Coordinates of C-alpha atoms in Angstrom, one line a residue:
Chain A
M1 CA -24.7 -80.9 -46.5
D2 CA -24.8 -77.3 -47.2
A3 CA -21.7 -76.4 -49.1
K4 CA -21.6 -73.1 -47.2
I5 CA -21.5 -74.8 -43.8
C6 CA -17.8 -75.7 -42.8
A7 CA -17.2 -79.3 -41.9
L8 CA -15.3 -77.9 -39.0
E9 CA -14.9 -74.4 -37.8
V10 CA -12.9 -73.2 -34.8
I11 CA -13.3 -69.8 -33.2
G12 CA -10.9 -68.2 -30.6
L13 CA -9.7 -71.5 -29.3
S14 CA -7.1 -71.2 -26.4
K15 CA -5.4 -73.8 -24.1
S16 CA -2.9 -73.3 -21.5
F17 CA -0.7 -75.9 -19.5
G18 CA 0.2 -74.0 -16.3
P19 CA 1.9 -70.7 -17.4
H20 CA 2.4 -71.9 -21.0
K21 CA -0.1 -70.9 -23.6
V22 CA 0.0 -73.8 -26.1
V23 CA -3.0 -72.7 -28.3
D24 CA -3.7 -69.0 -28.5
D25 CA -6.9 -67.6 -29.9
L26 CA -6.8 -70.0 -32.7
G27 CA -9.3 -69.7 -35.7
L28 CA -9.7 -72.4 -38.4
R29 CA -12.2 -73.2 -41.1
L30 CA -12.4 -76.6 -42.9
Q31 CA -14.5 -77.0 -45.9
P32 CA -16.3 -80.3 -46.4
G33 CA -14.2 -82.8 -48.5
E34 CA -10.9 -81.0 -48.4
I35 CA -7.6 -82.1 -47.0
F36 CA -6.5 -79.7 -44.3
S37 CA -3.0 -79.7 -43.0
L38 CA -1.8 -78.2 -39.7
L39 CA 1.9 -77.5 -39.8
G40 CA 4.3 -76.1 -37.2
P41 CA 7.6 -76.8 -35.6
N42 CA 7.7 -79.1 -32.6
G43 CA 5.8 -77.7 -29.6
A44 CA 3.8 -75.3 -31.8
G45 CA 0.5 -76.7 -30.4
K46 CA -0.6 -78.9 -33.4
T47 CA -1.3 -82.2 -31.4
T48 CA -2.9 -80.1 -28.5
T49 CA -5.1 -78.5 -31.0
M50 CA -6.1 -81.8 -32.6
K51 CA -6.8 -83.4 -29.3
I52 CA -9.0 -80.5 -28.3
L53 CA -10.9 -80.8 -31.7
Y54 CA -11.6 -84.4 -31.2
G55 CA -12.5 -84.1 -27.6
S56 CA -9.7 -85.7 -25.7
L57 CA -8.7 -82.4 -24.1
K58 CA -10.8 -79.6 -22.8
P59 CA -10.1 -76.1 -24.2
D60 CA -9.9 -73.1 -21.8
S61 CA -12.0 -71.1 -24.2
G62 CA -13.2 -71.0 -27.8
T63 CA -16.0 -72.5 -29.9
I64 CA -15.7 -75.6 -32.1
L65 CA -18.5 -76.2 -34.6
Y66 CA -18.8 -79.4 -36.7
G67 CA -21.2 -78.9 -39.7
G68 CA -22.5 -75.8 -37.9
R69 CA -23.3 -77.9 -34.7
D70 CA -21.7 -76.7 -31.4
F71 CA -19.3 -79.4 -30.2
V72 CA -20.0 -78.8 -26.6
R73 CA -23.8 -79.1 -26.9
H74 CA -23.7 -81.9 -29.5
R75 CA -20.6 -83.7 -28.4
R76 CA -21.9 -87.2 -28.3
K77 CA -23.6 -87.1 -31.7
V78 CA -20.6 -85.3 -33.3
K79 CA -18.2 -87.9 -31.9
L80 CA -19.9 -90.6 -33.8
T81 CA -19.1 -88.8 -37.0
I82 CA -15.4 -88.3 -36.5
G83 CA -12.3 -90.7 -36.6
V84 CA -8.9 -90.3 -35.2
C85 CA -5.6 -91.7 -35.8
S86 CA -3.3 -90.4 -33.0
Q87 CA 0.5 -90.0 -33.1
N88 CA 0.9 -92.7 -30.5
D89 CA 0.6 -96.4 -31.2
T90 CA -2.6 -97.4 -29.6
I91 CA -3.2 -100.7 -31.3
D92 CA -4.6 -103.6 -29.1
Y93 CA -1.6 -106.0 -29.4
D94 CA -3.5 -108.7 -27.6
L95 CA -6.1 -108.8 -30.3
S96 CA -6.1 -109.9 -33.9
V97 CA -6.1 -107.4 -36.7
C98 CA -9.7 -108.1 -37.5
D99 CA -10.8 -107.9 -33.8
N100 CA -8.9 -104.6 -33.5
L101 CA -11.3 -103.2 -36.1
E102 CA -14.4 -104.9 -34.8
V103 CA -13.7 -103.6 -31.2
F104 CA -13.4 -100.1 -32.6
G105 CA -16.7 -100.6 -34.4
T106 CA -18.2 -101.2 -31.0
Y107 CA -17.0 -97.9 -29.8
Y108 CA -19.3 -96.3 -32.5
H109 CA -22.2 -98.6 -31.6
L110 CA -21.9 -100.6 -34.9
P111 CA -23.7 -103.9 -34.8
R112 CA -21.3 -106.7 -34.9
R113 CA -22.2 -107.9 -38.4
E114 CA -21.8 -104.4 -39.7
A115 CA -18.6 -103.9 -37.9
R116 CA -17.2 -107.1 -39.4
A117 CA -18.3 -106.2 -42.9
R118 CA -16.6 -102.8 -42.6
A119 CA -13.5 -104.2 -41.1
A120 CA -13.2 -106.7 -44.2
R121 CA -13.7 -103.7 -46.6
L122 CA -11.2 -101.6 -44.9
L123 CA -8.6 -104.4 -44.5
A124 CA -8.9 -104.9 -48.4
R125 CA -8.6 -101.2 -49.0
L126 CA -5.5 -100.7 -46.8
G127 CA -3.8 -103.7 -48.2
L128 CA -4.2 -105.7 -45.0
E129 CA -6.1 -108.5 -46.4
G130 CA -4.5 -111.8 -45.5
Y131 CA -3.8 -110.5 -42.1
H132 CA -7.3 -110.9 -40.7
H133 CA -6.4 -113.3 -38.0
S134 CA -2.8 -112.3 -37.4
T135 CA -2.0 -111.0 -34.1
A136 CA -1.5 -107.3 -34.4
R137 CA 2.0 -107.4 -32.7
M138 CA 3.2 -109.5 -35.6
L139 CA 2.7 -106.7 -38.0
S140 CA 5.5 -104.6 -39.4
G141 CA 5.7 -100.9 -38.6
G142 CA 4.0 -99.8 -41.9
L143 CA 1.1 -102.3 -41.5
K144 CA 0.5 -101.3 -37.9
R145 CA 0.1 -97.8 -39.1
R146 CA -2.3 -98.9 -41.8
L147 CA -4.2 -100.7 -39.1
Q148 CA -4.5 -97.7 -37.0
I149 CA -5.7 -95.7 -39.9
A150 CA -8.2 -98.3 -40.8
R151 CA -9.5 -98.2 -37.2
A152 CA -10.0 -94.4 -37.6
L153 CA -12.2 -95.1 -40.6
I154 CA -14.4 -97.9 -39.2
N155 CA -17.3 -95.4 -38.6
N156 CA -17.1 -93.8 -42.1
P157 CA -16.3 -90.4 -40.5
R158 CA -17.2 -87.1 -41.9
V159 CA -14.0 -85.7 -40.4
V160 CA -10.9 -87.7 -39.9
F161 CA -8.0 -86.6 -37.8
L162 CA -4.6 -88.1 -38.8
D163 CA -1.7 -87.1 -36.5
E164 CA 1.6 -87.6 -38.4
P165 CA 0.1 -90.6 -40.2
T166 CA 3.1 -91.3 -42.4
V167 CA 5.9 -91.4 -39.8
G168 CA 7.8 -94.5 -40.1
L169 CA 6.3 -95.5 -43.4
D170 CA 8.6 -96.3 -46.5
P171 CA 8.1 -94.2 -49.7
H172 CA 5.8 -96.8 -51.2
S173 CA 3.6 -97.0 -48.3
R174 CA 3.5 -93.3 -47.9
R175 CA 2.3 -92.9 -51.6
E176 CA -0.3 -95.6 -51.0
L177 CA -1.6 -93.7 -48.0
W178 CA -1.7 -90.5 -50.2
D179 CA -3.7 -92.3 -52.7
L180 CA -6.1 -93.4 -50.0
L181 CA -6.4 -89.8 -48.6
H182 CA -7.2 -88.7 -52.2
Q183 CA -9.9 -91.3 -52.5
L184 CA -11.4 -90.3 -49.2
R185 CA -11.5 -86.7 -50.3
K186 CA -13.3 -87.7 -53.4
E187 CA -15.9 -89.4 -51.3
G188 CA -16.4 -86.3 -49.3
T189 CA -14.5 -87.0 -46.2
T190 CA -12.8 -83.9 -44.5
I191 CA -9.3 -84.7 -43.6
F192 CA -7.4 -82.9 -40.8
L193 CA -3.8 -83.8 -41.1
T194 CA -0.7 -83.0 -39.2
T195 CA 2.7 -83.7 -40.6
H196 CA 6.3 -82.8 -40.6
Y197 CA 6.8 -83.8 -44.2
M198 CA 6.3 -80.6 -46.2
D199 CA 6.2 -82.3 -49.5
E200 CA 3.4 -84.3 -48.1
A201 CA 1.4 -81.3 -47.1
E202 CA 2.2 -79.4 -50.3
T203 CA 1.2 -82.5 -52.4
L204 CA -1.9 -83.4 -50.5
S205 CA -3.4 -80.3 -49.0
D206 CA -6.2 -78.1 -50.2
H207 CA -5.6 -75.8 -47.3
V208 CA -2.6 -75.3 -45.1
V209 CA -2.2 -73.5 -41.7
I210 CA 1.2 -72.8 -40.3
L211 CA 1.2 -72.7 -36.5
D212 CA 3.9 -71.2 -34.2
H213 CA 3.5 -70.7 -30.4
G214 CA -0.1 -71.7 -30.7
R215 CA -1.0 -69.0 -33.2
V216 CA -1.7 -69.0 -36.9
I217 CA 1.2 -67.3 -38.8
E218 CA 0.1 -68.2 -42.2
E219 CA -2.6 -69.9 -44.1
G220 CA -4.1 -70.6 -47.5
K221 CA -3.6 -72.9 -50.6
P222 CA 0.0 -74.1 -50.6
A223 CA 0.7 -72.6 -54.0
E224 CA -0.8 -69.2 -53.0
M225 CA 1.1 -69.1 -49.8
I226 CA 4.4 -69.7 -51.5
G227 CA 3.6 -67.0 -54.1
R228 CA 2.9 -64.6 -51.4
H229 CA 6.3 -64.9 -49.9
F230 CA 8.7 -65.8 -52.8
G231 CA 9.5 -65.0 -56.3
T232 CA 9.6 -67.5 -59.0
F233 CA 12.9 -68.9 -57.6
V234 CA 15.0 -69.3 -54.6
L235 CA 18.7 -69.4 -54.8
Q236 CA 21.1 -72.0 -53.0
V237 CA 24.8 -71.6 -52.8
A238 CA 27.5 -73.2 -51.0
E239 CA 28.1 -71.8 -47.6
T240 CA 31.3 -69.7 -47.6
P241 CA 32.5 -66.8 -45.5
R242 CA 32.5 -64.7 -48.7
M243 CA 28.8 -65.4 -49.6
Q244 CA 27.8 -65.0 -46.0
S245 CA 29.3 -61.6 -45.8
L246 CA 27.7 -60.5 -49.1
L247 CA 24.3 -61.5 -48.0
E248 CA 24.7 -59.9 -44.6
A249 CA 26.1 -56.7 -46.1
E250 CA 23.1 -56.4 -48.5
K251 CA 20.7 -57.5 -45.8
I252 CA 19.3 -60.2 -47.9
P253 CA 17.4 -62.8 -45.9
F254 CA 18.8 -66.4 -46.0
F255 CA 18.7 -69.6 -44.2
R256 CA 21.9 -71.5 -43.3
G257 CA 21.9 -75.3 -43.2
Y258 CA 23.3 -78.4 -44.5
G259 CA 26.4 -76.5 -45.7
R260 CA 24.3 -74.3 -47.9
L261 CA 22.8 -70.8 -47.9
T262 CA 19.4 -70.6 -49.2
V263 CA 18.3 -67.1 -50.2
Y264 CA 14.6 -66.2 -50.0
A265 CA 14.1 -62.9 -51.8
G266 CA 12.3 -61.3 -54.7
G267 CA 13.0 -62.1 -58.2
K268 CA 15.2 -59.0 -58.8
I269 CA 17.4 -59.5 -55.9
I270 CA 17.8 -63.2 -56.9
D271 CA 18.7 -62.3 -60.4
G272 CA 21.2 -59.5 -59.3
L273 CA 22.7 -61.9 -56.9
A274 CA 23.1 -64.7 -59.3
A275 CA 24.8 -62.4 -61.9
R276 CA 27.4 -61.4 -59.3
I277 CA 28.2 -64.9 -58.0
T278 CA 31.1 -66.5 -59.8
G279 CA 33.1 -69.6 -59.0
E280 CA 30.6 -71.1 -56.7
E281 CA 28.1 -73.7 -57.2
L282 CA 24.7 -72.1 -57.5
V283 CA 21.2 -73.8 -57.7
R284 CA 18.3 -71.8 -58.8
R285 CA 15.1 -73.7 -58.0
K286 CA 11.3 -73.3 -57.4
P287 CA 10.4 -72.5 -53.8
N288 CA 8.4 -74.9 -51.9
L289 CA 6.4 -75.2 -48.8
E290 CA 9.5 -76.3 -46.7
D291 CA 11.2 -72.9 -47.7
L292 CA 8.1 -71.0 -46.5
F293 CA 8.0 -73.0 -43.3
I294 CA 11.6 -72.3 -42.6
K295 CA 11.3 -68.7 -43.5
L296 CA 8.3 -68.1 -41.3
T297 CA 9.1 -70.2 -38.3
G298 CA 13.0 -69.4 -38.4
K299 CA 13.9 -72.9 -37.5
G300 CA 14.3 -76.4 -38.8
F301 CA 12.3 -79.3 -37.7
Chain R
M1 CA -22.1 -89.8 -14.4
W2 CA -24.6 -92.4 -13.0
R3 CA -26.6 -92.5 -16.3
D4 CA -23.5 -93.6 -18.2
L5 CA -23.2 -96.6 -16.0
A6 CA -25.5 -98.5 -18.4
D7 CA -24.6 -96.7 -21.5
W8 CA -23.6 -98.7 -24.6
R9 CA -20.2 -96.9 -24.6
T10 CA -19.5 -98.2 -21.1
R11 CA -20.5 -101.8 -22.3
A12 CA -18.1 -101.4 -25.2
V13 CA -15.2 -100.8 -22.9
T14 CA -16.1 -103.7 -20.7
R15 CA -16.6 -105.9 -23.7
R16 CA -13.1 -105.0 -25.0
N17 CA -11.4 -106.1 -21.8
L18 CA -13.4 -109.1 -21.7
L19 CA -12.3 -110.1 -25.3
V20 CA -8.7 -109.6 -24.4
Y21 CA -9.0 -111.5 -21.2
L22 CA -10.7 -114.5 -23.0
R23 CA -7.9 -114.6 -25.4
N24 CA -5.9 -116.3 -22.7
W25 CA -8.8 -118.0 -21.0
R26 CA -7.0 -121.2 -20.2
S27 CA -4.3 -119.4 -18.1
A28 CA -6.8 -116.9 -16.9
F29 CA -9.1 -119.4 -15.1
V30 CA -6.1 -121.2 -13.4
P31 CA -5.7 -118.6 -10.4
P32 CA -9.4 -118.5 -9.4
V33 CA -9.5 -122.4 -9.3
L34 CA -6.1 -123.0 -7.7
E35 CA -6.0 -120.1 -5.3
P36 CA -8.9 -121.2 -3.1
V37 CA -7.6 -124.7 -3.1
V38 CA -4.1 -123.5 -2.0
M39 CA -5.6 -121.1 0.7
F40 CA -8.0 -123.8 1.8
L41 CA -5.1 -126.2 2.2
V42 CA -2.8 -123.6 3.8
F43 CA -5.2 -121.7 6.1
G44 CA -8.0 -124.4 6.5
M45 CA -6.2 -127.6 6.8
G46 CA -2.7 -126.4 7.8
L47 CA -3.5 -123.5 10.2
G48 CA -6.9 -125.0 11.0
T49 CA -5.3 -128.1 12.5
Y50 CA -3.7 -125.9 15.1
V51 CA -6.8 -123.6 15.5
G52 CA -9.2 -126.4 15.8
S53 CA -12.6 -125.0 16.1
L54 CA -14.0 -121.4 16.9
L55 CA -17.1 -120.2 18.7
Y56 CA -19.1 -118.4 16.1
Q57 CA -22.5 -116.9 17.0
G58 CA -22.9 -119.2 19.8
R59 CA -22.0 -122.5 18.1
E60 CA -18.8 -124.2 17.4
V61 CA -17.5 -124.2 13.8
S62 CA -14.4 -125.6 12.4
Y63 CA -11.7 -123.1 11.2
L64 CA -12.1 -124.7 7.7
E65 CA -15.7 -123.6 7.8
Y66 CA -14.9 -120.3 9.3
V67 CA -12.3 -119.4 6.7
A68 CA -14.3 -120.6 3.6
P69 CA -16.5 -117.4 3.4
G70 CA -13.5 -115.3 3.9
I71 CA -11.7 -116.9 1.0
L72 CA -14.6 -116.0 -1.1
T73 CA -14.8 -112.3 0.0
Y74 CA -11.0 -112.1 -0.2
T75 CA -11.3 -113.1 -3.9
F76 CA -14.0 -110.5 -4.5
F77 CA -11.7 -107.9 -3.0
T78 CA -8.2 -108.6 -4.1
T79 CA -9.2 -109.5 -7.8
S80 CA -11.2 -106.2 -8.4
F81 CA -8.7 -104.1 -6.5
M82 CA -5.7 -105.6 -8.2
E83 CA -7.2 -105.4 -11.7
S84 CA -8.2 -101.6 -11.4
L85 CA -4.7 -101.1 -10.1
Y86 CA -2.4 -102.9 -12.4
G87 CA -4.7 -103.7 -15.3
S88 CA -6.0 -100.1 -15.7
F89 CA -2.5 -98.6 -15.1
V90 CA -1.0 -100.7 -17.9
R91 CA -3.8 -99.9 -20.2
M92 CA -3.5 -96.1 -19.5
F93 CA 0.2 -95.7 -19.3
Y94 CA 2.0 -98.4 -21.4
Q95 CA -0.6 -99.7 -23.9
K96 CA -2.1 -96.4 -24.6
T97 CA -5.4 -98.2 -24.8
F98 CA -7.3 -95.3 -23.1
E99 CA -5.8 -92.9 -25.6
G100 CA -7.2 -94.9 -28.5
I101 CA -10.6 -95.3 -26.8
T102 CA -11.1 -91.7 -25.8
G103 CA -10.6 -90.7 -29.6
T104 CA -13.7 -92.5 -30.4
A105 CA -17.3 -91.8 -29.5
V106 CA -16.5 -93.3 -26.0
E107 CA -16.3 -90.6 -23.4
R108 CA -13.9 -90.6 -20.4
V109 CA -16.8 -91.2 -18.0
N110 CA -17.7 -94.3 -20.0
L111 CA -14.1 -95.5 -20.0
I112 CA -13.8 -95.1 -16.2
W113 CA -17.2 -96.9 -15.7
G114 CA -16.0 -99.5 -18.1
E115 CA -12.7 -100.1 -16.3
I116 CA -14.7 -100.4 -12.9
L117 CA -17.2 -102.8 -14.3
W118 CA -14.7 -104.9 -16.0
A119 CA -12.6 -105.2 -12.7
S120 CA -16.0 -106.2 -11.0
C121 CA -16.8 -108.5 -13.8
R122 CA -13.4 -110.3 -13.6
A123 CA -13.8 -110.5 -9.8
T124 CA -17.3 -112.0 -10.0
M125 CA -16.0 -114.6 -12.6
Y126 CA -13.2 -115.5 -10.1
A127 CA -15.7 -115.7 -7.3
V128 CA -17.9 -117.9 -9.2
C129 CA -15.0 -120.2 -9.7
V130 CA -14.2 -120.1 -6.0
S131 CA -17.7 -120.8 -5.2
L132 CA -17.7 -123.9 -7.3
V133 CA -14.6 -125.2 -5.6
L134 CA -16.2 -124.4 -2.3
A135 CA -19.3 -126.2 -3.4
A136 CA -17.1 -129.3 -4.3
F137 CA -15.6 -129.1 -0.7
H138 CA -18.9 -129.0 0.7
L139 CA -20.0 -132.1 -1.3
L140 CA -16.9 -133.9 -0.4
G141 CA -17.9 -133.4 3.3
L142 CA -14.8 -131.2 4.1
V143 CA -17.0 -128.2 5.1
S144 CA -20.7 -127.7 5.7
L145 CA -22.0 -124.6 4.0
S146 CA -25.5 -123.4 2.8
L147 CA -25.1 -124.2 -0.9
G148 CA -28.2 -122.4 -2.0
T149 CA -27.2 -119.3 -0.1
L150 CA -23.6 -119.5 -1.7
F151 CA -24.9 -118.6 -5.2
L152 CA -27.5 -116.1 -3.9
L153 CA -24.7 -114.1 -2.3
I154 CA -22.7 -113.8 -5.6
P155 CA -24.7 -110.6 -6.7
V156 CA -24.1 -109.0 -3.3
G157 CA -20.4 -109.7 -3.6
A158 CA -20.5 -108.4 -7.4
A159 CA -22.1 -105.2 -6.3
A160 CA -19.5 -104.7 -3.5
T161 CA -16.7 -105.1 -6.1
V162 CA -17.8 -101.7 -7.7
A163 CA -16.6 -100.2 -4.5
F164 CA -13.4 -102.3 -4.5
S165 CA -12.6 -101.5 -8.1
S166 CA -13.2 -97.8 -7.6
F167 CA -10.9 -98.0 -4.6
G168 CA -8.2 -99.4 -6.8
L169 CA -8.8 -96.6 -9.4
L170 CA -8.2 -94.0 -6.7
F171 CA -4.5 -95.2 -6.5
T172 CA -4.3 -95.6 -10.3
S173 CA -5.2 -92.0 -10.7
R174 CA -2.3 -91.0 -8.4
V175 CA 0.6 -93.3 -8.9
P176 CA 3.3 -91.9 -11.2
T177 CA 4.9 -95.3 -12.3
I178 CA 4.1 -98.9 -12.0
D179 CA 6.7 -99.4 -9.4
H180 CA 4.7 -97.0 -7.1
M181 CA 2.0 -99.6 -7.1
N182 CA 3.8 -101.3 -4.4
Y183 CA 2.6 -98.7 -1.9
P184 CA -1.2 -99.2 -2.4
V185 CA -0.8 -102.9 -2.8
F186 CA 1.4 -103.6 0.3
L187 CA 0.4 -100.8 2.6
V188 CA -3.4 -101.0 1.8
G189 CA -4.5 -103.8 -0.3
V190 CA -2.8 -106.8 1.4
P191 CA -3.4 -105.6 5.0
L192 CA -7.0 -104.7 4.2
S193 CA -7.6 -108.1 2.5
L194 CA -6.2 -110.1 5.4
T195 CA -7.7 -108.1 8.4
S196 CA -11.2 -107.6 7.4
N197 CA -12.9 -110.5 9.1
T198 CA -11.7 -112.6 6.3
F199 CA -9.3 -115.1 8.0
F200 CA -9.8 -114.1 11.6
P201 CA -12.4 -112.1 13.7
V202 CA -10.7 -108.8 13.6
D203 CA -13.5 -107.1 15.7
Q204 CA -12.4 -109.4 18.7
V205 CA -8.8 -108.4 18.4
H206 CA -9.0 -104.9 19.9
P207 CA -11.9 -102.4 20.5
L208 CA -10.2 -99.9 18.2
A209 CA -9.9 -102.5 15.3
A210 CA -13.6 -103.2 16.0
A211 CA -14.5 -99.6 15.7
L212 CA -12.4 -99.0 12.5
A213 CA -13.8 -102.1 10.9
Q214 CA -17.4 -100.5 10.9
F215 CA -16.2 -98.2 8.0
N216 CA -14.7 -101.0 6.0
P217 CA -17.0 -102.5 3.3
L218 CA -15.0 -105.7 3.1
Y219 CA -15.5 -106.3 6.8
H220 CA -19.2 -105.9 6.4
L221 CA -19.2 -108.2 3.2
S222 CA -17.2 -110.9 5.1
R223 CA -19.6 -110.7 8.0
I224 CA -22.7 -111.1 5.8
F225 CA -21.1 -113.9 3.9
R226 CA -20.0 -115.9 6.9
H227 CA -23.3 -115.5 8.7
A228 CA -25.3 -116.6 5.7
L229 CA -23.0 -119.4 4.6
L230 CA -22.9 -120.9 8.1
G231 CA -26.7 -121.1 8.1
G232 CA -27.7 -117.9 9.8
G233 CA -30.9 -116.2 8.7
P234 CA -31.7 -112.5 8.1
E235 CA -30.8 -110.2 10.9
P236 CA -31.3 -106.4 11.3
W237 CA -27.5 -105.7 11.5
M238 CA -27.2 -107.0 7.8
L239 CA -29.3 -104.1 6.6
A240 CA -26.8 -101.7 8.3
S241 CA -24.0 -103.7 6.7
L242 CA -25.6 -103.5 3.3
L243 CA -25.9 -99.7 3.7
V244 CA -22.2 -99.3 4.5
I245 CA -21.4 -101.3 1.3
A246 CA -24.0 -99.1 -0.7
A247 CA -22.3 -95.9 0.6
A248 CA -18.9 -97.2 -0.3
I249 CA -20.1 -98.0 -3.8
L250 CA -21.5 -94.5 -4.2
G251 CA -18.8 -92.6 -2.6
L252 CA -15.7 -94.5 -3.9
S253 CA -17.1 -94.6 -7.4
F254 CA -17.9 -90.9 -7.5
L255 CA -14.3 -90.1 -6.1
A256 CA -12.7 -92.6 -8.7
H257 CA -14.5 -90.7 -11.5
R258 CA -13.3 -87.3 -10.2
W259 CA -9.7 -88.3 -9.8
M260 CA -9.3 -90.6 -13.0
D261 CA -10.9 -87.9 -15.2
R262 CA -8.1 -85.4 -14.0
R263 CA -5.6 -88.1 -14.6
L264 CA -6.8 -89.0 -18.2
E265 CA -6.9 -85.2 -19.0
R266 CA -3.2 -85.0 -17.8
E267 CA -2.3 -88.2 -19.8
S268 CA -4.0 -86.8 -22.9

């Protein structure tokens, strides 16, 4: 594939449900073989955007190009090259683990033998070997999630959509999934991810877009985005009336939560503030994507 | 839409439902075998004892013989109608199967055809079982049916189930919860299945009933089946009946696609 052609390009995408505009003139560009994260508070339009991009919802307007090909005109061919792991549990609980994958293979017109071979490889890759003939309902929550991800990969997709794939996974399983995503990226698969775990997005993503009210409010590489908004450090201090008054009086932006005040400001302000604070516990740490998310969206998640 | 009827994506959906169904094949084949036996005993031998014989097309037939073709068409109708009501609703609403499928290369139009064809396929499998039971009754001398015709009629019934399955999907596309299924089942499905020339000659009850029955594909199917199974030859009216069934197939499947597509967009 020509490196200049985006794996997925979205131009002017809009979608409303009644009077509510959920996706508003959205533009995205995903390069081949990158991990792209779409972040945003609940109701920001992430899942709706994803559903439009993989063809489950019709947009009101906009253009979607996969590898330069218009999704409307080449929809059926394009759909053969994408994989989806949705937020909802869509596993066929009446079928075995292996049958779940083989049936998904038929949805991509794979011959039965090929589907079976790919299913065996994917089960081994996702640590599900030994569960081939288990009924899907017998799997633990983490294994179910892995099975759903395995199904999304049965067609060796060029672009794979993962809607909050690590929800409900323990830290070990999460990291195993991160490893898998890294491997897929190395193999050239483009990964479109939504997540509420900012550490996940920061660790994995080559490119992040933060969405609010259906519009892009910030995008770029995680480190560059953080650098644009913060100095070297952010300051965290215990929430006291004295500290709050001080910050408000000097009009220094801060976020209040968890019994702490987090100050997002330039390096000089942070240094000046730190010098004047005495007697209170003070933490100076590097800013992260979660700080940026809270600063930009003005809310927790 | 019509081109997608034979598409591989449609077949993939039907195959999935068949695979799930066959997982429980032992229990799955109990109803189609037992139901006609029970109905035959209740309606045929029980009620039939009181009814005795009927005058059908100028000749006397036992109620047992009269009701046998009705049991078969009743099976075609109820199985396909109920499957596309309850089965499709559970897959769409509770199991999220449709959400999983529409995220793949399968399009909504294929999914809807796949559901219609699966309901038809299931009804036809049931009808084949019922036909075998009826054939056994014939061989036991309980009824006298045209056995060769019995199995030739199966494709006609199978085609008609496309209309019945589509009819069921019309309600699936509208009902908000599974409890609301009681309305189409008891206000539409049950009355229709019992009053469409299946168990009694509805067209002889009242002129209005006879007039309304002309628009009912199940009435026409029962009429054709009864006529053919009781030894009748080809008649001009059969062509008109087949045309009504064909019109129902085209009209109802078109409407089912329109309505289900909207519902699936909302469920997405």
